[in-house]
Structures are given as C-alpha cells and as structure tokens.
XYZ file of N, CA, C and O in Angstrom:
564
model
N 14.047 30.897 68.549
C 14.519 29.622 68.123
C 13.589 29.041 67.060
O 14.053 28.526 66.061
N 12.297 29.109 67.317
C 11.327 28.616 66.348
C 11.437 29.444 65.071
O 11.374 28.908 63.966
N 11.623 30.728 65.228
C 11.756 31.600 64.066
C 12.961 31.210 63.232
O 12.911 31.199 61.998
N 14.059 30.880 63.900
C 15.265 30.469 63.187
C 15.034 29.139 62.493
O 15.488 28.914 61.363
N 14.303 28.241 63.145
C 14.020 26.936 62.554
C 13.113 27.089 61.336
O 13.298 26.428 60.308
N 12.123 27.963 61.443
C 11.225 28.212 60.320
C 11.999 28.836 59.170
O 11.828 28.453 58.008
N 12.870 29.775 59.491
C 13.674 30.423 58.448
C 14.591 29.403 57.780
O 14.750 29.395 56.553
N 15.194 28.525 58.581
C 16.087 27.498 58.038
C 15.298 26.525 57.162
O 15.755 26.101 56.090
N 14.111 26.157 57.615
C 13.260 25.242 56.843
C 12.837 25.903 55.541
O 12.844 25.273 54.479
N 12.476 27.156 55.605
C 12.076 27.885 54.399
C 13.232 27.975 53.423
O 13.068 27.794 52.213
N 14.433 28.239 53.947
C 15.614 28.319 53.090
C 15.901 26.966 52.452
O 16.208 26.867 51.261
N 15.804 25.902 53.249
C 16.062 24.558 52.731
C 15.025 24.185 51.679
O 15.341 23.566 50.651
N 13.781 24.562 51.914
C 12.711 24.286 50.949
C 12.967 25.035 49.649
O 12.807 24.479 48.561
N 13.370 26.279 49.757
C 13.658 27.078 48.566
C 14.795 26.456 47.762
O 14.735 26.386 46.530
N 15.819 26.003 48.440
C 16.946 25.361 47.751
C 16.484 24.084 47.067
O 16.825 23.819 45.914
N 15.680 23.274 47.781
C 15.193 22.017 47.207
C 14.325 22.270 45.983
O 14.434 21.573 44.976
N 13.449 23.267 46.063
C 12.581 23.589 44.931
C 13.410 24.068 43.757
O 13.187 23.669 42.600
N 14.392 24.900 44.020
C 15.259 25.402 42.952
C 16.005 24.254 42.292
O 16.091 24.176 41.067
N 16.530 23.347 43.106
C 17.254 22.206 42.541
C 16.319 21.305 41.742
O 16.680 20.812 40.684
N 15.120 21.087 42.259
C 14.157 20.245 41.562
C 13.794 20.874 40.228
O 13.674 20.208 39.216
N 13.610 22.184 40.222
C 13.265 22.866 38.968
C 14.381 22.706 37.939
O 14.131 22.536 36.762
N 15.618 22.772 38.404
C 16.725 22.574 37.471
C 16.696 21.172 36.891
O 16.983 20.958 35.732
N 16.343 20.202 37.710
C 16.291 18.822 37.235
C 15.034 18.548 36.424
O 15.001 17.615 35.640
N 13.995 19.354 36.626
C 12.770 19.191 35.859
C 12.895 19.763 34.455
O 12.078 19.492 33.600
N 13.912 20.546 34.237
C 14.112 21.147 32.930
C 14.799 20.130 32.024
O 15.845 19.602 32.348
N 14.177 19.862 30.912
C 14.721 18.922 29.945
C 15.327 19.723 28.803
O 14.639 20.506 28.152
N 16.585 19.527 28.579
C 17.282 20.234 27.515
C 17.544 19.229 26.398
O 18.277 18.269 26.580
N 16.906 19.465 25.265
C 17.068 18.598 24.098
C 17.666 19.409 22.956
O 17.540 20.627 22.914
N 18.291 18.711 22.013
C 18.852 19.440 20.869
C 17.757 20.068 20.011
O 16.614 19.607 19.999
N 18.120 21.098 19.295
C 17.209 21.768 18.367
C 16.881 20.794 17.229
O 17.787 20.313 16.547
N 15.608 20.490 16.997
C 15.265 19.517 15.959
C 15.380 20.065 14.535
O 15.368 19.299 13.577
N 15.493 21.380 14.407
C 15.537 21.979 13.073
C 16.612 21.419 12.164
O 16.313 20.932 11.069
N 17.874 21.448 12.586
C 18.919 20.907 11.713
C 18.745 19.413 11.429
O 19.001 18.957 10.320
N 18.286 18.670 12.426
C 18.075 17.236 12.207
C 16.935 16.999 11.227
O 17.006 16.099 10.388
N 15.881 17.805 11.325
C 14.752 17.655 10.409
C 15.192 17.966 8.979
O 14.787 17.276 8.042
N 16.020 18.975 8.838
C 16.513 19.321 7.499
C 17.374 18.189 6.933
O 17.238 17.825 5.766
N 18.230 17.619 7.765
C 19.066 16.508 7.316
C 18.214 15.307 6.938
O 18.479 14.630 5.949
N 17.186 15.047 7.718
C 16.291 13.925 7.428
C 15.556 14.158 6.118
O 15.444 13.245 5.290
N 15.056 15.358 5.903
C 14.347 15.667 4.654
C 15.271 15.497 3.459
O 14.862 14.954 2.422
N 16.502 15.922 3.592
C 17.461 15.763 2.493
C 17.724 14.287 2.234
O 17.786 13.847 1.082
N 17.832 13.503 3.290
C 18.046 12.057 3.129
C 16.864 11.387 2.442
O 17.035 10.542 1.560
N 15.658 11.758 2.837
C 14.450 11.195 2.217
C 14.390 11.594 0.749
O 14.104 10.769 -0.128
N 14.668 12.843 0.466
C 14.699 13.353 -0.912
C 15.682 12.544 -1.748
O 15.344 12.045 -2.828
N 16.896 12.405 -1.243
C 17.936 11.694 -1.994
C 17.598 10.219 -2.184
O 17.863 9.646 -3.242
N 17.017 9.596 -1.164
C 16.648 8.182 -1.271
C 15.563 7.986 -2.327
O 15.634 7.042 -3.130
N 14.566 8.850 -2.346
C 13.486 8.729 -3.334
C 14.025 8.957 -4.743
O 13.692 8.212 -5.673
N 14.847 9.948 -4.896
C 15.444 10.249 -6.202
C 16.274 9.064 -6.693
O 16.133 8.617 -7.832
N 17.115 8.540 -5.826
C 17.958 7.396 -6.186
C 17.131 6.168 -6.513
O 17.471 5.402 -7.423
N 16.049 5.968 -5.771
C 15.179 4.822 -6.001
C 14.564 4.867 -7.397
O 14.548 3.857 -8.112
N 14.064 6.027 -7.782
C 13.462 6.179 -9.107
C 14.515 5.964 -10.193
O 14.289 5.209 -11.149
N 15.652 6.576 -10.041
C 16.718 6.439 -11.042
C 17.150 4.981 -11.173
O 17.292 4.455 -12.284
N 17.355 4.311 -10.040
C 17.808 2.914 -10.068
C 16.774 2.008 -10.728
O 17.127 1.137 -11.541
N 15.506 2.200 -10.399
C 14.465 1.340 -10.963
C 14.399 1.478 -12.487
O 14.253 0.490 -13.199
N 14.532 2.692 -12.973
C 14.452 2.911 -14.423
C 15.702 2.374 -15.112
O 15.614 1.751 -16.169
N 16.853 2.594 -14.512
C 18.095 2.095 -15.120
C 18.142 0.575 -15.176
O 18.764 0.001 -16.064
N 17.506 -0.083 -14.214
C 17.531 -1.546 -14.161
C 16.505 -2.191 -15.095
O 16.593 -3.388 -15.372
N 15.558 -1.436 -15.581
C 14.489 -1.992 -16.419
C 14.987 -2.286 -17.830
O 15.818 -1.563 -18.374
N 14.448 -3.357 -18.410
C 14.818 -3.711 -19.782
C 14.221 -2.746 -20.794
O 14.877 -2.360 -21.756
N 12.978 -2.372 -20.578
C 12.290 -1.474 -21.512
C 11.522 -0.429 -20.710
O 10.297 -0.486 -20.598
N 12.237 0.528 -20.138
C 11.558 1.531 -19.305
C 10.643 2.433 -20.138
O 10.937 2.740 -21.287
N 9.527 2.807 -19.533
C 8.600 3.720 -20.188
C 7.991 4.637 -19.128
O 8.289 4.535 -17.942
N 7.124 5.528 -19.571
C 6.508 6.514 -18.677
C 5.729 5.833 -17.546
O 5.762 6.282 -16.408
N 5.043 4.744 -17.850
C 4.286 4.039 -16.812
C 5.198 3.508 -15.722
O 4.832 3.534 -14.539
N 6.359 3.016 -16.106
C 7.312 2.514 -15.113
C 7.835 3.668 -14.257
O 7.982 3.526 -13.038
N 8.088 4.800 -14.882
C 8.542 5.980 -14.126
C 7.481 6.391 -13.119
O 7.781 6.595 -11.931
N 6.236 6.485 -13.563
C 5.157 6.868 -12.651
C 5.019 5.859 -11.509
O 4.801 6.232 -10.356
N 5.158 4.592 -11.828
C 5.094 3.560 -10.797
C 6.240 3.669 -9.807
O 6.052 3.489 -8.592
N 7.428 3.961 -10.314
C 8.592 4.128 -9.434
C 8.395 5.318 -8.500
O 8.762 5.270 -7.315
N 7.807 6.379 -9.023
C 7.534 7.563 -8.198
C 6.508 7.217 -7.123
O 6.696 7.539 -5.950
N 5.452 6.552 -7.524
C 4.435 6.155 -6.531
C 5.067 5.286 -5.440
O 4.801 5.478 -4.258
N 5.875 4.316 -5.853
C 6.520 3.431 -4.882
C 7.389 4.215 -3.902
O 7.360 3.966 -2.694
N 8.176 5.159 -4.415
C 9.075 5.939 -3.552
C 8.292 6.775 -2.550
O 8.640 6.848 -1.370
N 7.219 7.396 -3.007
C 6.415 8.244 -2.118
C 5.661 7.394 -1.094
O 5.634 7.714 0.093
N 5.099 6.293 -1.535
C 4.375 5.412 -0.624
C 5.318 4.813 0.412
O 4.981 4.717 1.594
N 6.491 4.429 -0.023
C 7.474 3.859 0.911
C 7.869 4.877 1.974
O 7.977 4.546 3.149
N 8.073 6.113 1.578
C 8.433 7.135 2.566
C 7.283 7.353 3.538
O 7.502 7.494 4.737
N 6.085 7.351 3.026
C 4.912 7.533 3.877
C 4.787 6.390 4.874
O 4.523 6.605 6.051
N 5.011 5.191 4.405
C 4.910 4.021 5.269
C 5.944 3.989 6.367
O 5.722 3.412 7.429
N 7.077 4.631 6.128
C 8.130 4.647 7.145
C 8.022 5.866 8.056
O 8.836 6.050 8.947
N 7.043 6.706 7.800
C 6.854 7.890 8.634
C 7.683 9.083 8.192
O 7.727 10.101 8.872
N 8.336 8.972 7.055
C 9.159 10.080 6.555
C 8.275 11.128 5.878
O 7.097 10.895 5.598
N 8.858 12.258 5.601
C 8.135 13.364 4.989
C 7.820 13.055 3.530
O 8.715 12.894 2.705
N 6.547 12.963 3.228
C 6.094 12.656 1.878
C 6.513 13.749 0.901
O 6.854 13.468 -0.243
N 6.524 14.980 1.336
C 6.872 16.086 0.454
C 8.310 15.964 -0.040
O 8.580 16.116 -1.230
N 9.230 15.664 0.856
C 10.638 15.510 0.456
C 10.783 14.350 -0.517
O 11.531 14.437 -1.501
N 10.067 13.261 -0.266
C 10.127 12.107 -1.165
C 9.549 12.450 -2.532
O 10.097 12.060 -3.564
N 8.443 13.172 -2.551
C 7.810 13.537 -3.820
C 8.732 14.408 -4.663
O 8.891 14.179 -5.862
N 9.358 15.377 -4.029
C 10.272 16.255 -4.770
C 11.451 15.457 -5.311
O 11.832 15.586 -6.473
N 12.024 14.608 -4.466
C 13.158 13.790 -4.902
C 12.788 12.847 -6.031
O 13.536 12.692 -7.001
N 11.631 12.220 -5.934
C 11.199 11.279 -6.964
C 10.986 11.984 -8.303
O 11.391 11.477 -9.351
N 10.373 13.157 -8.268
C 10.149 13.904 -9.512
C 11.490 14.367 -10.095
O 11.686 14.308 -11.312
N 12.410 14.780 -9.248
C 13.753 15.137 -9.748
C 14.409 13.935 -10.416
O 15.080 14.073 -11.443
N 14.233 12.766 -9.804
C 14.791 11.551 -10.399
C 14.227 11.301 -11.784
O 14.956 10.937 -12.713
N 12.930 11.514 -11.947
C 12.315 11.306 -13.265
C 12.874 12.285 -14.293
O 13.055 11.934 -15.456
N 13.140 13.493 -13.846
C 13.708 14.507 -14.745
C 15.073 14.044 -15.265
O 15.385 14.194 -16.443
N 15.854 13.446 -14.359
C 17.205 13.023 -14.740
C 17.228 11.812 -15.662
O 18.180 11.644 -16.419
N 16.216 10.956 -15.595
C 16.241 9.735 -16.405
C 15.275 9.789 -17.587
O 15.078 8.781 -18.257
N 14.705 10.931 -17.855
C 13.722 11.045 -18.944
C 14.283 10.515 -20.263
O 13.575 9.842 -21.016
N 15.540 10.766 -20.522
C 16.145 10.315 -21.780
C 16.139 8.789 -21.906
O 16.100 8.257 -23.010
N 16.144 8.085 -20.767
C 16.137 6.622 -20.807
C 14.783 6.057 -21.232
O 14.698 4.904 -21.651
N 13.747 6.855 -21.101
C 12.415 6.415 -21.536
C 12.015 7.096 -22.841
O 10.858 7.030 -23.257
N 12.972 7.757 -23.463
C 12.735 8.381 -24.758
C 11.884 9.630 -24.702
O 11.196 9.953 -25.663
N 11.927 10.332 -23.579
C 11.126 11.552 -23.449
C 12.009 12.733 -23.086
O 13.107 12.562 -22.545
N 11.508 13.903 -23.356
C 12.190 15.115 -22.921
C 11.827 15.349 -21.458
O 10.674 15.133 -21.063
N 12.791 15.776 -20.657
C 12.535 15.937 -19.219
C 11.295 16.763 -18.891
O 10.481 16.358 -18.064
N 11.134 17.890 -19.554
C 10.005 18.767 -19.238
C 8.666 18.191 -19.698
O 7.615 18.624 -19.249
N 8.706 17.206 -20.597
C 7.468 16.550 -21.023
C 7.094 15.418 -20.067
O 5.922 15.069 -19.951
N 8.073 14.847 -19.386
C 7.821 13.739 -18.463
C 7.395 14.238 -17.079
O 6.607 13.588 -16.398
N 7.880 15.382 -16.687
C 7.643 15.878 -15.328
C 6.168 16.046 -14.958
O 5.784 15.702 -13.838
N 5.281 16.538 -15.826
C 3.871 16.649 -15.403
C 3.257 15.316 -14.982
O 2.539 15.232 -13.986
N 3.563 14.274 -15.725
C 3.066 12.950 -15.370
C 3.683 12.486 -14.052
O 3.013 11.894 -13.202
N 4.965 12.779 -13.872
C 5.666 12.407 -12.645
C 5.096 13.138 -11.434
O 4.890 12.536 -10.375
N 4.836 14.410 -11.587
C 4.269 15.195 -10.486
C 2.872 14.680 -10.120
O 2.526 14.576 -8.941
N 2.089 14.323 -11.129
C 0.752 13.776 -10.867
C 0.848 12.446 -10.125
O 0.059 12.177 -9.212
N 1.822 11.623 -10.483
C 2.015 10.347 -9.794
C 2.387 10.584 -8.332
O 1.933 9.863 -7.436
N 3.187 11.594 -8.076
C 3.578 11.917 -6.701
C 2.370 12.388 -5.888
O 2.204 11.998 -4.734
N 1.526 13.215 -6.494
C 0.318 13.684 -5.801
C -0.614 12.505 -5.522
O -1.155 12.373 -4.412
N -0.793 11.624 -6.499
C -1.652 10.451 -6.314
C -1.155 9.576 -5.165
O -1.943 9.094 -4.355
N 0.152 9.369 -5.114
C 0.721 8.541 -4.045
C 0.564 9.214 -2.690
O 0.247 8.565 -1.692
N 0.771 10.517 -2.642
C 0.617 11.248 -1.379
C -0.833 11.204 -0.902
O -1.098 11.175 0.302
N -1.765 11.153 -1.822
C -3.185 11.111 -1.469
C -3.529 9.860 -0.674
O -4.490 9.854 0.098
N -2.736 8.818 -0.835
C -2.977 7.594 -0.065
C -2.729 7.827 1.422
O -3.276 7.114 2.261
N -1.919 8.816 1.728
C -1.684 9.167 3.124
C -2.810 10.056 3.649
O -3.047 10.120 4.834
N -3.454 10.762 2.745
C -4.570 11.610 3.141
C -4.584 12.903 2.354
O -3.626 13.235 1.654
N -5.669 13.652 2.470
C -5.803 14.879 1.691
C -4.783 15.949 2.070
O -4.367 16.728 1.217
N -4.363 15.992 3.318
C -3.373 16.996 3.714
C -2.055 16.756 3.000
O -1.443 17.682 2.469
N -1.613 15.509 2.970
C -0.355 15.171 2.284
C -0.474 15.476 0.797
O 0.443 16.056 0.195
N -1.593 15.089 0.200
C -1.782 15.349 -1.230
C -1.770 16.847 -1.519
O -1.151 17.290 -2.501
N -2.426 17.620 -0.679
C -2.451 19.074 -0.890
C -1.073 19.692 -0.733
O -0.723 20.613 -1.481
N -0.290 19.220 0.237
C 1.076 19.743 0.403
C 1.903 19.482 -0.843
O 2.610 20.361 -1.341
N 1.819 18.252 -1.359
C 2.587 17.903 -2.557
C 2.073 18.697 -3.753
O 2.860 19.239 -4.539
N 0.760 18.803 -3.887
C 0.170 19.564 -5.002
C 0.597 21.041 -4.935
O 0.898 21.649 -5.964
N 0.616 21.594 -3.731
C 1.014 23.003 -3.582
C 2.449 23.228 -4.036
O 2.755 24.228 -4.677
N 3.313 22.301 -3.709
C 4.730 22.468 -4.054
C 5.015 22.119 -5.508
O 5.805 22.783 -6.172
N 4.367 21.081 -6.006
C 4.635 20.630 -7.378
C 3.624 21.170 -8.389
O 3.688 20.823 -9.563
N 2.716 21.996 -7.937
C 1.640 22.489 -8.792
C 2.081 23.105 -10.100
O 1.418 22.930 -11.121
N 3.184 23.820 -10.084
C 3.673 24.444 -11.318
C 4.121 23.422 -12.354
O 4.282 23.752 -13.520
N 4.322 22.192 -11.910
C 4.815 21.152 -12.808
C 3.729 20.180 -13.233
O 3.986 19.269 -14.026
N 2.524 20.342 -12.698
C 1.402 19.496 -13.077
C 0.830 19.973 -14.404
O 0.868 21.168 -14.722
N 0.282 19.037 -15.163
C -0.353 19.415 -16.436
C -1.580 20.254 -16.142
O -2.252 20.087 -15.122
N -1.868 21.170 -17.043
C -3.036 22.051 -16.865
C -4.334 21.345 -17.058
O -4.592 20.441 -17.626
C-alpha cells in the first residue's frame, strides 16, 4: 500500500513538474524580422528628415545638409534606434538632394558621411566605428 502511494505520489510529482516546465517555457516571436522592419523604418525616417529639411530651406547649402544629417542621427540615437540605419538613410537623403544645394551627389556624400560619423560619435566610440566601417568608402581620404 505504501509502495502504491509512493508510486502514485511520484507519478503526480512527475506530471506536476512536466506541466510546470511547459508553463515555464516562454515562447516569443523571432525578433529578426521585427528588427529588420525597425531598421528600415529608421533608415526611411532619417532619409525623409534630411530631404524635408533641405527642401524647406530658403537657401540650402552643404552646412545645412551636414546639420540635417547630424540631427537625424542624433535623434535616432536619443530614441534608442539603430544609429547605423539612421546614418545610412541620412547620407542617402543627402545624395538625393545634392542638386538643391548646387552640388554633385558624389561630391556631397563625403561631407555627409563625415557628419554621420561625427553624430554617431556622440553616442560613443562603438557607434562611431560602426558607422565609419559601413560608410568608410564614402568618406574623404
């Protein structure tokens, strides 16, 4: 009788542990696709921000473009978004509006990339290095 009670208790304990383990397992969605969507959103927001700021200016110039890039990158950093996605988007924005500041796109991009690296540096050396690594080919020699 005691043996049967011990066996029953052991079986009940095993069932309880198994059920608890199932409830202890947390199943969350894969963050990969969401992270990619977020990076694309940050990229697009930074690009749009730079384009809008230059289009709204009465007399846009290279300094205004660099400032717009810094603002976009700093804003993304302040909100906790990926600085790299913002930097890429902001530099793309400068490429698209270069004609509005009287420059050729490929001549404006080195200054734009440097502005993005400078802004990322405000977040720290790791952020600046990530941006520099990705935009390095576009920085002036």
